[in-house]
Short mmCIF file of C-alpha atoms and ligand atoms in Angstrom, two decimals:
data_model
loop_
_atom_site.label_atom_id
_atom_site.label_comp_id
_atom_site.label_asym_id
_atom_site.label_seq_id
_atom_site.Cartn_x
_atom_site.Cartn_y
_atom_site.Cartn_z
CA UNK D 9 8.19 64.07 -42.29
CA UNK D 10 5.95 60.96 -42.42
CA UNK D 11 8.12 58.42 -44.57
CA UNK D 12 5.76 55.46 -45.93
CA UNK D 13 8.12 52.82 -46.53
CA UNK D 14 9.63 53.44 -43.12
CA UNK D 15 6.05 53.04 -41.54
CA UNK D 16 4.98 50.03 -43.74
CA UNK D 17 8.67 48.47 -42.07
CA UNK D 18 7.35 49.53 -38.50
CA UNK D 19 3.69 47.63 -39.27
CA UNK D 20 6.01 44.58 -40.56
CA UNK D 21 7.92 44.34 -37.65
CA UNK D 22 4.94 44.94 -34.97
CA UNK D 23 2.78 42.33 -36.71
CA UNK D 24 6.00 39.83 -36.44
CA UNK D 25 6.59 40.56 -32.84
CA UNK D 26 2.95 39.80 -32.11
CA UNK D 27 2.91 36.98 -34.16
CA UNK D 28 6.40 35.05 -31.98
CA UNK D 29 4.66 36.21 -28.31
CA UNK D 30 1.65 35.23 -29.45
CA UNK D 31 2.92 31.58 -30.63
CA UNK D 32 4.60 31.13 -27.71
CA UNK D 33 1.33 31.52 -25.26
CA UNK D 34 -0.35 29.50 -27.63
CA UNK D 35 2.06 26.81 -27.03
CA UNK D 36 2.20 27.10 -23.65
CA UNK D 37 -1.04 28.14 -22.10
CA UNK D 38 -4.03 25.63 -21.40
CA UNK D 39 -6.35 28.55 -20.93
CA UNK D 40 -8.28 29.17 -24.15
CA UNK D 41 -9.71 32.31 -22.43
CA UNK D 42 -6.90 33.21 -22.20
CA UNK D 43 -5.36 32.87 -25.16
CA UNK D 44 -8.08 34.26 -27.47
CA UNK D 45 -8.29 37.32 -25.60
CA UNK D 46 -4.42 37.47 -25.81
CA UNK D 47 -5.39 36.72 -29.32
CA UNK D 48 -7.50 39.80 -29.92
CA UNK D 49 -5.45 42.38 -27.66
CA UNK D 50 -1.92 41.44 -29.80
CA UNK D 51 -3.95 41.63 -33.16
CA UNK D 52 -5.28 44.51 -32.18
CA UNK D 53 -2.59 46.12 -31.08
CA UNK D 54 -0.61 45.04 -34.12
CA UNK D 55 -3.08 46.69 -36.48
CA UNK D 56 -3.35 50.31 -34.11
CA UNK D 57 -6.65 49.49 -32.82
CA UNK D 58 -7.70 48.42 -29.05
CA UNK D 59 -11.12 46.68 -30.24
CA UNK D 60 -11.30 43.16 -30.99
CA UNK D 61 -12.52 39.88 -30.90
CA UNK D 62 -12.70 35.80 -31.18
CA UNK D 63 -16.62 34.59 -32.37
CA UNK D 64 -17.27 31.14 -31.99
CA UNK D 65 -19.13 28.61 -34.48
CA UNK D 66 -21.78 27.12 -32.52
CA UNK D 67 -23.04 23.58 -32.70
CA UNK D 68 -25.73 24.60 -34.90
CA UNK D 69 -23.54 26.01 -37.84
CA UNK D 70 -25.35 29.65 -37.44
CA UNK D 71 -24.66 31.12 -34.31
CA UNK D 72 -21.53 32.78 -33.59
CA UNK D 73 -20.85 33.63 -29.60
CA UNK D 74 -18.29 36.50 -28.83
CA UNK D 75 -15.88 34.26 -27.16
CA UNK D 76 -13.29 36.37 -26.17
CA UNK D 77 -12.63 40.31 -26.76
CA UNK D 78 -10.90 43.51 -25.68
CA UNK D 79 -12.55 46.99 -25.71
CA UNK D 80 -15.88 45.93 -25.23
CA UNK D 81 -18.72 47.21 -22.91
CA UNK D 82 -19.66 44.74 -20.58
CA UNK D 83 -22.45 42.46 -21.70
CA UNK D 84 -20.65 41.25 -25.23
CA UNK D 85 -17.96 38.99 -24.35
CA UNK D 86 -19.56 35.88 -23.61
CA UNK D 87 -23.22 37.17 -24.53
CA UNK D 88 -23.22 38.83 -27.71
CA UNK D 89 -24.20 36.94 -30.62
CA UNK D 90 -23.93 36.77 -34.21
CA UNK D 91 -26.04 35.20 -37.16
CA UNK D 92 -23.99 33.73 -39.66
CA UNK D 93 -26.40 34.92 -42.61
CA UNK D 94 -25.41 35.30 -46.26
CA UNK D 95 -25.82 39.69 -45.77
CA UNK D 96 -23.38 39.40 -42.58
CA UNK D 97 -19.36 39.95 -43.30
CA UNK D 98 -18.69 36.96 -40.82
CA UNK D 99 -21.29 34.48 -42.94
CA UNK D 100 -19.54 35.40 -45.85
CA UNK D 101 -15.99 34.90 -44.77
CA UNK D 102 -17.58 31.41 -43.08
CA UNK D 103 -18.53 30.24 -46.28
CA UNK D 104 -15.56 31.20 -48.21
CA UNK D 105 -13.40 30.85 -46.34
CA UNK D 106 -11.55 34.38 -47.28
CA UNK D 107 -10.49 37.19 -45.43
CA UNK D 108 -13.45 39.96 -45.02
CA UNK D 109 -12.70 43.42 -44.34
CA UNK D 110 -15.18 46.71 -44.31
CA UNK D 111 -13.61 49.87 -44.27
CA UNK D 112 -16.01 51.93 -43.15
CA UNK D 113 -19.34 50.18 -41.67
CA UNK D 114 -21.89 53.47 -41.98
CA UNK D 115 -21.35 53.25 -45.43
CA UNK D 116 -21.30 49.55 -46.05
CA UNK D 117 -24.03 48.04 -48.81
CA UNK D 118 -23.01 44.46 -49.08
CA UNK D 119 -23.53 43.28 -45.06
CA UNK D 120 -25.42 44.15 -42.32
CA UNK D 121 -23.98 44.50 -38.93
CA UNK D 122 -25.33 43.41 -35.26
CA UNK D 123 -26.23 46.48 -33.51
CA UNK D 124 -23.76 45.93 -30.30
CA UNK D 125 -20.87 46.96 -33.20
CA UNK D 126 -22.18 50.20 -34.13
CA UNK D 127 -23.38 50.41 -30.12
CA UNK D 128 -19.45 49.86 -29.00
CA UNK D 129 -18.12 52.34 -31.65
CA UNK D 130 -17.01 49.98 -34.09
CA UNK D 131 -16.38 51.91 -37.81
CA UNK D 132 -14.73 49.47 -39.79
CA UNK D 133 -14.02 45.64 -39.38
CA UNK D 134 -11.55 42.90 -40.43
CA UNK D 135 -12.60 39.47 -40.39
CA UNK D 136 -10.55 36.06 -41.13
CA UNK D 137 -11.53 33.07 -40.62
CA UNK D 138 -10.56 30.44 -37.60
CA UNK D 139 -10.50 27.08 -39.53
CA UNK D 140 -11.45 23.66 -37.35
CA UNK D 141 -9.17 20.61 -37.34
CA UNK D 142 -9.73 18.24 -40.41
CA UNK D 143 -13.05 17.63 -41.65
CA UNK D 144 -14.33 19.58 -38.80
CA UNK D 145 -16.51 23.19 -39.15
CA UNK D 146 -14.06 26.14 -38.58
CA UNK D 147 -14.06 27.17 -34.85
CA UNK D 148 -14.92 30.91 -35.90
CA UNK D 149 -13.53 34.13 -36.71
CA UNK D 150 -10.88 36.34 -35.81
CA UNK D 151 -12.31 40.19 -35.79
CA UNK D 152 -10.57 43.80 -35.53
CA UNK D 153 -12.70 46.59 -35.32
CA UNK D 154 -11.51 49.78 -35.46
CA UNK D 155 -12.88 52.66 -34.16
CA UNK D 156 -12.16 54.69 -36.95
CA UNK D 157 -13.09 53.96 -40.92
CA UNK D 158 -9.84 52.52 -42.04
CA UNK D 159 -8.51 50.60 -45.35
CA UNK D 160 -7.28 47.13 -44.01
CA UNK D 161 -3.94 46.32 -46.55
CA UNK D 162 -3.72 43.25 -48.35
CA UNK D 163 -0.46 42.96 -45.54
CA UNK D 164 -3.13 43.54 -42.69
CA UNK D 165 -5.28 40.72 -43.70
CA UNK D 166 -2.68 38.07 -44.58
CA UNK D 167 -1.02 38.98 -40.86
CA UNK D 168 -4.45 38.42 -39.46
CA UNK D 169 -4.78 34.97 -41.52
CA UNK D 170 -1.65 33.96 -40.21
CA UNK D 171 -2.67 34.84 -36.64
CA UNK D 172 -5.77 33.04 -37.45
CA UNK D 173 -4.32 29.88 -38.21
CA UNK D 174 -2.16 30.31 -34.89
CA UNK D 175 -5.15 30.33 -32.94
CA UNK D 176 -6.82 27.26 -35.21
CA UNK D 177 -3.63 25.57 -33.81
CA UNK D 178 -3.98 26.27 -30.03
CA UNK D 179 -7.72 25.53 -30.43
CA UNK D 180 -6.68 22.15 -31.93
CA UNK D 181 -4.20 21.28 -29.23
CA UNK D 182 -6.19 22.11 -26.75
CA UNK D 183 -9.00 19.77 -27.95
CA UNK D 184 -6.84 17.12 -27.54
CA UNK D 185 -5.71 18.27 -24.42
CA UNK D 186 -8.92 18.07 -23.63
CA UNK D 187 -9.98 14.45 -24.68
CA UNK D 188 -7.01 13.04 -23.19
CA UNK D 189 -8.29 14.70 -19.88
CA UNK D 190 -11.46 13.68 -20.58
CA UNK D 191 -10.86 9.82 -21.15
CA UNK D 192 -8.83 9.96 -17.99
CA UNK D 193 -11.94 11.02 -16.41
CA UNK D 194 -14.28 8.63 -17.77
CA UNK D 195 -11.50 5.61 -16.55
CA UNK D 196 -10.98 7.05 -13.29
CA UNK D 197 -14.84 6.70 -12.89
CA UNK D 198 -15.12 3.34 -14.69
CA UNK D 199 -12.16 2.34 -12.18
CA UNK D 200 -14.03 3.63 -9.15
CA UNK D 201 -17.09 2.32 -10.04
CA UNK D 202 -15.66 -0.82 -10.26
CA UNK D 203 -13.87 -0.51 -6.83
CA UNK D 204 -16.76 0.57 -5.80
CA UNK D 205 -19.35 -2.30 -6.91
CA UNK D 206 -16.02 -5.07 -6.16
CA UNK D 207 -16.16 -3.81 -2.65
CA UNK D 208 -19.61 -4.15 -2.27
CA UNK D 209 -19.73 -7.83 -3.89
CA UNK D 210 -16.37 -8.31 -1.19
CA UNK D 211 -18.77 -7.37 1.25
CA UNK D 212 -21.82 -9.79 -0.08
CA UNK D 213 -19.32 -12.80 -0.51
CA UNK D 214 -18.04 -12.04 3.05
CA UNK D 215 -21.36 -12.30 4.46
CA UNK D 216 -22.18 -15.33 2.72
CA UNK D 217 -18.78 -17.11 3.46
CA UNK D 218 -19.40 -16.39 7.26
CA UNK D 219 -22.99 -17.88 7.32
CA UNK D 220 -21.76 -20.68 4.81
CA UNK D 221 -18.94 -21.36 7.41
CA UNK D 222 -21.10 -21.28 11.16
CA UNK D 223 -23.74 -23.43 8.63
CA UNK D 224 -20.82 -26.00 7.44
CA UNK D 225 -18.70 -26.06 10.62
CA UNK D 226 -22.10 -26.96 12.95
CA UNK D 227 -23.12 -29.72 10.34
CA UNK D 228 -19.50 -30.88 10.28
CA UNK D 229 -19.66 -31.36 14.25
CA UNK D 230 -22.75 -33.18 14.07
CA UNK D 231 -21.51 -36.94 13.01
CA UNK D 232 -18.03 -35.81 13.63
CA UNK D 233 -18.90 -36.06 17.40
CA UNK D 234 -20.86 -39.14 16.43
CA UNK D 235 -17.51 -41.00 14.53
CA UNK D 236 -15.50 -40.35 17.60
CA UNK D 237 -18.12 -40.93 19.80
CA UNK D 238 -19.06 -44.22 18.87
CA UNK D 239 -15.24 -44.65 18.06
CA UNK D 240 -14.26 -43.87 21.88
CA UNK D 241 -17.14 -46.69 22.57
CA UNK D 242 -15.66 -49.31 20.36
CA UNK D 243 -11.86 -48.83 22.38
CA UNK D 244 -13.55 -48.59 25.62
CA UNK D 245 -15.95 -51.29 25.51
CA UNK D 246 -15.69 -53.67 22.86
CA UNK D 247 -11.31 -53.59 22.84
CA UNK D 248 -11.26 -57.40 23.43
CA UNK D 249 -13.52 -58.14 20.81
CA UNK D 250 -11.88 -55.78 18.21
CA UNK D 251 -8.31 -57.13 18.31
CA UNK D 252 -5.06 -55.34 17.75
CA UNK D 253 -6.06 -54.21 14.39
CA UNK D 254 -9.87 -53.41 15.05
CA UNK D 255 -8.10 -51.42 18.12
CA UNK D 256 -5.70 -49.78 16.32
CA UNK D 257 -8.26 -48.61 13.07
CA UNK D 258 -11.29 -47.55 16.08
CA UNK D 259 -7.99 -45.27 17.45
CA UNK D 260 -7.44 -43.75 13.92
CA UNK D 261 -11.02 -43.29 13.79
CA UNK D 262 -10.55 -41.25 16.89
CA UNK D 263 -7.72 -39.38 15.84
CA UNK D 264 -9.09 -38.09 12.74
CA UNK D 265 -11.87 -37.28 13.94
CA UNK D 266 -10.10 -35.39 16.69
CA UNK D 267 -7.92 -33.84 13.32
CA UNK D 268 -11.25 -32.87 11.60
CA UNK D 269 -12.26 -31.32 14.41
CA UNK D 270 -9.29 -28.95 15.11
CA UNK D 271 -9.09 -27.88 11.25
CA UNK D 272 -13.10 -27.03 11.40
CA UNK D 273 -11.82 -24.92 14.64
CA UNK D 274 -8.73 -23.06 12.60
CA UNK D 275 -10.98 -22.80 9.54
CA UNK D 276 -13.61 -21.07 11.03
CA UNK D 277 -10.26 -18.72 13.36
CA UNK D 278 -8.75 -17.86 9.94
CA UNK D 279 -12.12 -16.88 8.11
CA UNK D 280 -13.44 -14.66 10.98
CA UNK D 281 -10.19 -13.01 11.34
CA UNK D 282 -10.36 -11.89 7.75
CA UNK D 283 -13.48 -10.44 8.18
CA UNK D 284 -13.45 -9.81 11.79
CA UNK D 285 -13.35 -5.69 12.51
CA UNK D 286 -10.17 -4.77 14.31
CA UNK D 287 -10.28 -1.90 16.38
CA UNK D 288 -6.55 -1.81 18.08
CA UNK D 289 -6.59 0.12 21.54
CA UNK D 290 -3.66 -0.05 24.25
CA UNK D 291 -2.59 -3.72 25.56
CA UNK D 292 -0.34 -5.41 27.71
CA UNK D 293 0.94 -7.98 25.80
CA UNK D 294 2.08 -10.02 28.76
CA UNK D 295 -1.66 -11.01 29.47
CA UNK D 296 -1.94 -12.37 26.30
CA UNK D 297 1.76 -14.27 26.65
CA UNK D 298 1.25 -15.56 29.99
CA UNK D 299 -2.39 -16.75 29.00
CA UNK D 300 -0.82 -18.90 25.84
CA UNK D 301 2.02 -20.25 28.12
CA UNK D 302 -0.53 -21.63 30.16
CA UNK D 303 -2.25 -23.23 27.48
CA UNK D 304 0.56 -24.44 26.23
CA UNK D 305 1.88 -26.15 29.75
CA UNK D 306 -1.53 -27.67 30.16
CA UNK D 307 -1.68 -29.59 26.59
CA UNK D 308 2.22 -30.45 27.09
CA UNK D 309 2.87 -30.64 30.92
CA UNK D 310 6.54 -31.68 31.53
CA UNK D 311 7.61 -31.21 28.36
CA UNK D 312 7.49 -27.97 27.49
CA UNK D 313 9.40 -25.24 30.07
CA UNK D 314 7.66 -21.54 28.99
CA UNK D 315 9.32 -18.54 30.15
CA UNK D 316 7.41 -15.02 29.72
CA UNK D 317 9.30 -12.72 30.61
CA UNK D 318 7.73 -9.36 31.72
CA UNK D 319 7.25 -6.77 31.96
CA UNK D 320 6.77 -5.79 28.54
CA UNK D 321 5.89 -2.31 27.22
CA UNK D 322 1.93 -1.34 26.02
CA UNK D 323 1.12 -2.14 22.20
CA UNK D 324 -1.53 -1.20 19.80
CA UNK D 325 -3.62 -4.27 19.62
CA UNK D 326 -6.69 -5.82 19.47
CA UNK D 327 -6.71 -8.06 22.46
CA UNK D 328 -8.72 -11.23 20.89
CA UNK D 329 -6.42 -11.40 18.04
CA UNK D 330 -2.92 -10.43 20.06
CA UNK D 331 -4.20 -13.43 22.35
CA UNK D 332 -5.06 -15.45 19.32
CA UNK D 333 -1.56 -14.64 17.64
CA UNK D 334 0.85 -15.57 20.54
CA UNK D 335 -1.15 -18.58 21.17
CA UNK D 336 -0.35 -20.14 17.93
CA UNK D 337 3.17 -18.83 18.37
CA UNK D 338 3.51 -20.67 21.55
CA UNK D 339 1.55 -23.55 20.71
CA UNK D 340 4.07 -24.26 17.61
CA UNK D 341 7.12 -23.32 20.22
CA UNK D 342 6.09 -26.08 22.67
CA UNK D 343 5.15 -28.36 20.09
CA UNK D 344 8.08 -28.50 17.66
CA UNK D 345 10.44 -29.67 19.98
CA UNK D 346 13.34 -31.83 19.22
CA UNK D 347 12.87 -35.95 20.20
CA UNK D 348 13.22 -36.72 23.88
CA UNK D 349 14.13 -33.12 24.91
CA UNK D 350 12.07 -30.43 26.89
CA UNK D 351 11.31 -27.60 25.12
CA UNK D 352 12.92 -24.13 26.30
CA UNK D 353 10.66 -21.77 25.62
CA UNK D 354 10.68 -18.02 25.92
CA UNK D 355 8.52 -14.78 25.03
CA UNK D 356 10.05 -12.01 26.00
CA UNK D 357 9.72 -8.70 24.31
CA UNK D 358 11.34 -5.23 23.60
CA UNK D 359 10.97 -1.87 22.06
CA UNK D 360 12.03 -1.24 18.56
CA UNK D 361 11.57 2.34 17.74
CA UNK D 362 8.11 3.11 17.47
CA UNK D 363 7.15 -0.20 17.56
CA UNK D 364 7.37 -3.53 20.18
CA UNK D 365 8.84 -6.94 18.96
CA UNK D 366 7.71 -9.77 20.66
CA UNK D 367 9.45 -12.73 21.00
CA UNK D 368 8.81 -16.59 20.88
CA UNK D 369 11.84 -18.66 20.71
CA UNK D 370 12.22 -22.04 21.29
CA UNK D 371 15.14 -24.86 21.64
CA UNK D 372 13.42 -26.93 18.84
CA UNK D 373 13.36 -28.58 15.87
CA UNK D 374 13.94 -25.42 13.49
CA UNK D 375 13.16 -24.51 9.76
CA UNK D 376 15.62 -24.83 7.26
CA UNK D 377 15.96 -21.25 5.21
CA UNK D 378 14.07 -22.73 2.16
CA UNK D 379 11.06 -22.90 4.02
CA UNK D 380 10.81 -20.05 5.64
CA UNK D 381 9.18 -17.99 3.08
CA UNK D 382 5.92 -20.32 2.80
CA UNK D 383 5.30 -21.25 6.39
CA UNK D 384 3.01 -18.17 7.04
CA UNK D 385 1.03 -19.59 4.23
CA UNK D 386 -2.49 -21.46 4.83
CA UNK D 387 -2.47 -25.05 4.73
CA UNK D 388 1.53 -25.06 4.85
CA UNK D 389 3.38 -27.50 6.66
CA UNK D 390 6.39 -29.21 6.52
CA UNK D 391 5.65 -32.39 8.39
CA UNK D 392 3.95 -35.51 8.49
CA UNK D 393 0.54 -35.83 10.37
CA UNK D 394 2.03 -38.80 12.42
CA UNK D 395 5.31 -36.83 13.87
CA UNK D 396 3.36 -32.97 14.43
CA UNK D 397 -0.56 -33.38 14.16
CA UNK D 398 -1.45 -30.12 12.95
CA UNK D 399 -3.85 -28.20 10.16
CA UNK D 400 -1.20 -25.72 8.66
CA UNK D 401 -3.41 -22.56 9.42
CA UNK D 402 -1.94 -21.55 12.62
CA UNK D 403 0.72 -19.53 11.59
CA UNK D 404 -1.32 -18.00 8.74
CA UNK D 405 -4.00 -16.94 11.37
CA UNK D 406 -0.26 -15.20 13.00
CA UNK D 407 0.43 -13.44 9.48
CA UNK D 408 -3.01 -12.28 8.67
CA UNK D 409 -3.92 -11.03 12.13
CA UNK D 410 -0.58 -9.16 12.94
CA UNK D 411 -1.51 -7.41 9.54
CA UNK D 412 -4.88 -6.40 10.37
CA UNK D 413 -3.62 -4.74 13.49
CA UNK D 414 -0.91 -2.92 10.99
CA UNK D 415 2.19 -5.14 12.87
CA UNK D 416 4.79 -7.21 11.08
CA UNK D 417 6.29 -10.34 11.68
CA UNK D 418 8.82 -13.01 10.68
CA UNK D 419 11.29 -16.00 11.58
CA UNK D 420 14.75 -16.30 12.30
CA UNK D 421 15.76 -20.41 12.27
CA UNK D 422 18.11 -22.72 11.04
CA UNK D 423 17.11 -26.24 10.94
CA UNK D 424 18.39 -28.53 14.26
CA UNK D 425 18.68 -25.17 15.83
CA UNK D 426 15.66 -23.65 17.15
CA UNK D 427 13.37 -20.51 16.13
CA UNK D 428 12.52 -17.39 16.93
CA UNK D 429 9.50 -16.16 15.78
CA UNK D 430 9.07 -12.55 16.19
CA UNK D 431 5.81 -9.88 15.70
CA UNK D 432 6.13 -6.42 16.07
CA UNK D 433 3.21 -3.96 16.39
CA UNK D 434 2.69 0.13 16.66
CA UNK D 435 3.93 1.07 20.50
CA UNK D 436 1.14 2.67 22.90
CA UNK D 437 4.17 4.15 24.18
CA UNK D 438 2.64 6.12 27.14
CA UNK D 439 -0.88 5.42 27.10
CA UNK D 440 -2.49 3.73 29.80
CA UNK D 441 -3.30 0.36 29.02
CA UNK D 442 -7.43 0.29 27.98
CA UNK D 443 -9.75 0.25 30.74
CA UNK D 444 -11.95 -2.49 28.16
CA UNK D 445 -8.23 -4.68 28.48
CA UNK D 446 -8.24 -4.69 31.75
CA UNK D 447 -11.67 -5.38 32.91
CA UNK D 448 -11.30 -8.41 30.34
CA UNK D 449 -8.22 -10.13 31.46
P1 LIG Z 523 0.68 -26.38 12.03
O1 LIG Z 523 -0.76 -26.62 12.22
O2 LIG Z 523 1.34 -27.46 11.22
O3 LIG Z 523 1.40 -26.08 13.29
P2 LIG Z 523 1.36 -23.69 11.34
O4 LIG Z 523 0.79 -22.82 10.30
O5 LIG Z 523 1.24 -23.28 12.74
O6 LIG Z 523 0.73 -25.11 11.10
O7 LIG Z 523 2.87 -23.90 11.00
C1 LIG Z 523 3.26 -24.23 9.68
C2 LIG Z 523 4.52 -25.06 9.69
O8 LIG Z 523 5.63 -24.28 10.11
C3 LIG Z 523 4.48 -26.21 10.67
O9 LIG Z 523 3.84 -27.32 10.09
C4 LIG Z 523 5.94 -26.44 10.95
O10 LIG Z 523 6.48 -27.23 9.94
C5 LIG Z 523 6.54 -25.07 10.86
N1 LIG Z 523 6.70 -24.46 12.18
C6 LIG Z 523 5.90 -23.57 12.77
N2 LIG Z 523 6.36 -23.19 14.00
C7 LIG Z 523 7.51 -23.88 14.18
C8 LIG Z 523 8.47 -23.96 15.24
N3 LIG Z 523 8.35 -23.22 16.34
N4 LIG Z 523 9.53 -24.79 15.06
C9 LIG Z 523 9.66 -25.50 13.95
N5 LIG Z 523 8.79 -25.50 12.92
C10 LIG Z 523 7.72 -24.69 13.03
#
């Protein structure tokens, strides 16, 4: 025996049960899709009918757009549309706001329906209404259509409000879901745009710097070589004349000129090797090492003893810069030595995992812990022109150009002690030293 309190308890309960799994997708999911067609099968299923759907308000205030739907014949969902007149069910329940509900369409006076309804076998409809966020138009309306004429309860329709507001909610968070995604796309592009157009104005200022430095460095020479020139002339030929003094200023003439003339060199070194494209390929660092040494021995002669010490395993390097690099670490070796004494100097080098360290230590002078951090720096130096003539780039051309071949490097020193300066680049480990290298060295 049918008992109607005992089904009105089983409706109850169904419609709750929808309501919880459906508040929990909404919460979860970021899929509207998916959760207004999860929308319309639950409602549907909690009123006993497998036809239903989601229209969406478009931006003109008239159009509604069958968003999402189960039951239909291919061709609505996403297609179908609606006109939000004053003789439709959904314009009314648009513009009240209220839930709208025809029992049986065939035989309905007040609203006309769109033809795909009566087409997909819908007999009577339920409509409430999807309200927008806050002085926003609603997004739409919720619709069950039944396939049969049915009564829809006073129950039916506040269940179906409720629902309704559910989906109002997941609409609204995912809105701002949305934005927030949104605005993180427009700053990612602002931020790449700016990369973009900072890298290009890198570029320009690069350019510019590097025929601003050839243009200043060549005018630079031009009376440099003049000053010493006629500074050389003075000591040479007119020392009598000049005196002591006049000797001595014509020799400091001389030597800053000589000063000028080195920083133009290390200037011009530092700024190409910013800019300068390194392409590392296999190298044998002890070219490079024994090369410096013999720089070295032929600006110092007796006092400077240089030891490489080979043979030393292949590293990744760009063989202008690697040469460039141990030179200055050499040069400094040999030149920082301590008062009266010969400086010991070796370069040796070893693997270190994955990488080589080479070594330049010397016997000399050393650098005190506090200084350590700041020698690498440009223009840094930590002694008088008089004792070490010197510009205070060499060991930042060492820093920059062991980074752009993707190597390290560092000090270990105590002051009256000595130093070791060490770099350490990628191992070729056992690739063949580059053809290029050798046909160079
Ligand atoms: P500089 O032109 O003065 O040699 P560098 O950049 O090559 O400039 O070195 C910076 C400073 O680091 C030097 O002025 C010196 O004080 C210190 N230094 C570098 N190498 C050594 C070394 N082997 N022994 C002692 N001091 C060193």
């Amino acid at each position: 025996m049918a008992d109607p309190v005992q089904d009105d308890r089983d409706a109850l309960l169904r419609q709750q049960t929808t309501l919880a799994r459906f508040g929990e997708l909404a919460l979860q999911s970021d899929d509207l899709d998916e959760i207004l067609t999860e929308a319309c099968r639950l409602a549907g299923e909690a009123l006993g009918t497998d036809l239903a759907k989601v229209v969406e308000l478009q931006p003109d205030g008239r159009t509604l757009l069958v968003r999402a739907g189960v039951g239909w014949k291919p061709g609505v969902v996403g297609i179908a549309t609606i006109q939000a007149e004053e003789d439709t069910s959904e314009g009314y329940a648009l513009k009240t706001g209220k839930p709208m509900t025809s029992p049986d369409i065939e035989k309905e006076t007040r609203f006309r329906y769109p033809p795909f309804l009566i087409e997909n076998g819908a007999k009577a409809v339920a409509n409430v209404i999807i309200i927008g966020a806050k002085d926003q138009p609603p997004f739409g309306i919720l619709q069950v259509d039944s396939r049969e004429p049915r009564e829809f309860t006073d129950a039916d329709t506040t269940f179906l409000s409720g629902y309704a507001n559910l989906i109002a909610a997941a609409v609204a968070r995912l809105h701002a879901v949305e934005a927030v995604r949104q605005e993180e796309e427009r700053l990612r592009r602002v931020l790449e745009a700016q990369v973009v157009e900072r890298t290009a104005a890198l570029g320009r200022s690069n350019a510019q710097l590097d025929a601003f430095a050839y243009t200043i460095s060549h005018d630079l020479r031009a009376p440099l070589r003049a000053m010493e020139g006629f500074a050389r002339i003075l000591l040479d030929d007119f020392g009598t004349q000049l005196g002591d003094k006049g000797g001595r200023y014509a020799q400091r003439i001389v030597t800053a000129a000589e000063r000028m003339d080195r920083l133009i060199t290390d200037l011009l070194a530092y700024s190409r090797l910013q800019r300068h494209e390194v392409v590392p390929r296999v190298v044998d660092p002890i070219r490079a090492a024994s090369r410096a040494a013999k720089e070295a021995r032929a600006e110092h002669g007796e006092a400077v003893a240089i030891d490489v010490q080979g043979p030393m395993p292949a590293v990744i390097a760009e063989p202008v810069v690697l040469g460039q690099v141990l030179s200055n670490l050499v040069a400094n070796a040999a030149k920082f030595r301590r008062e009266g004494a010969q400086a010991q100097v070796t370069v040796r080098a070893e693997p270190a995992g994955e990488r080589v360290r080479i070594w330049v230590e010397d016997d000399g002078i050393g650098i005190a812990p506090e200084h350590q951090g700041r020698i690498f720096n440009v223009f840094e130096r930590l002694h008088g022109e008089e004792t070490y003539p010197g510009t205070g780039i060499g060991l930042a051309i060492v820093a920059k150009g062991v980074e752009r071949m993707g190597g390290t490097c560092g000090v270990e020193s105590a002051l009256g002690h000595g130093s070791r300066f060490w770099i350490e680049l990628p191992a070729a480990g056992d690739r063949s030293v580059d053809a290029d290298e050798e046909r160079q060295a």
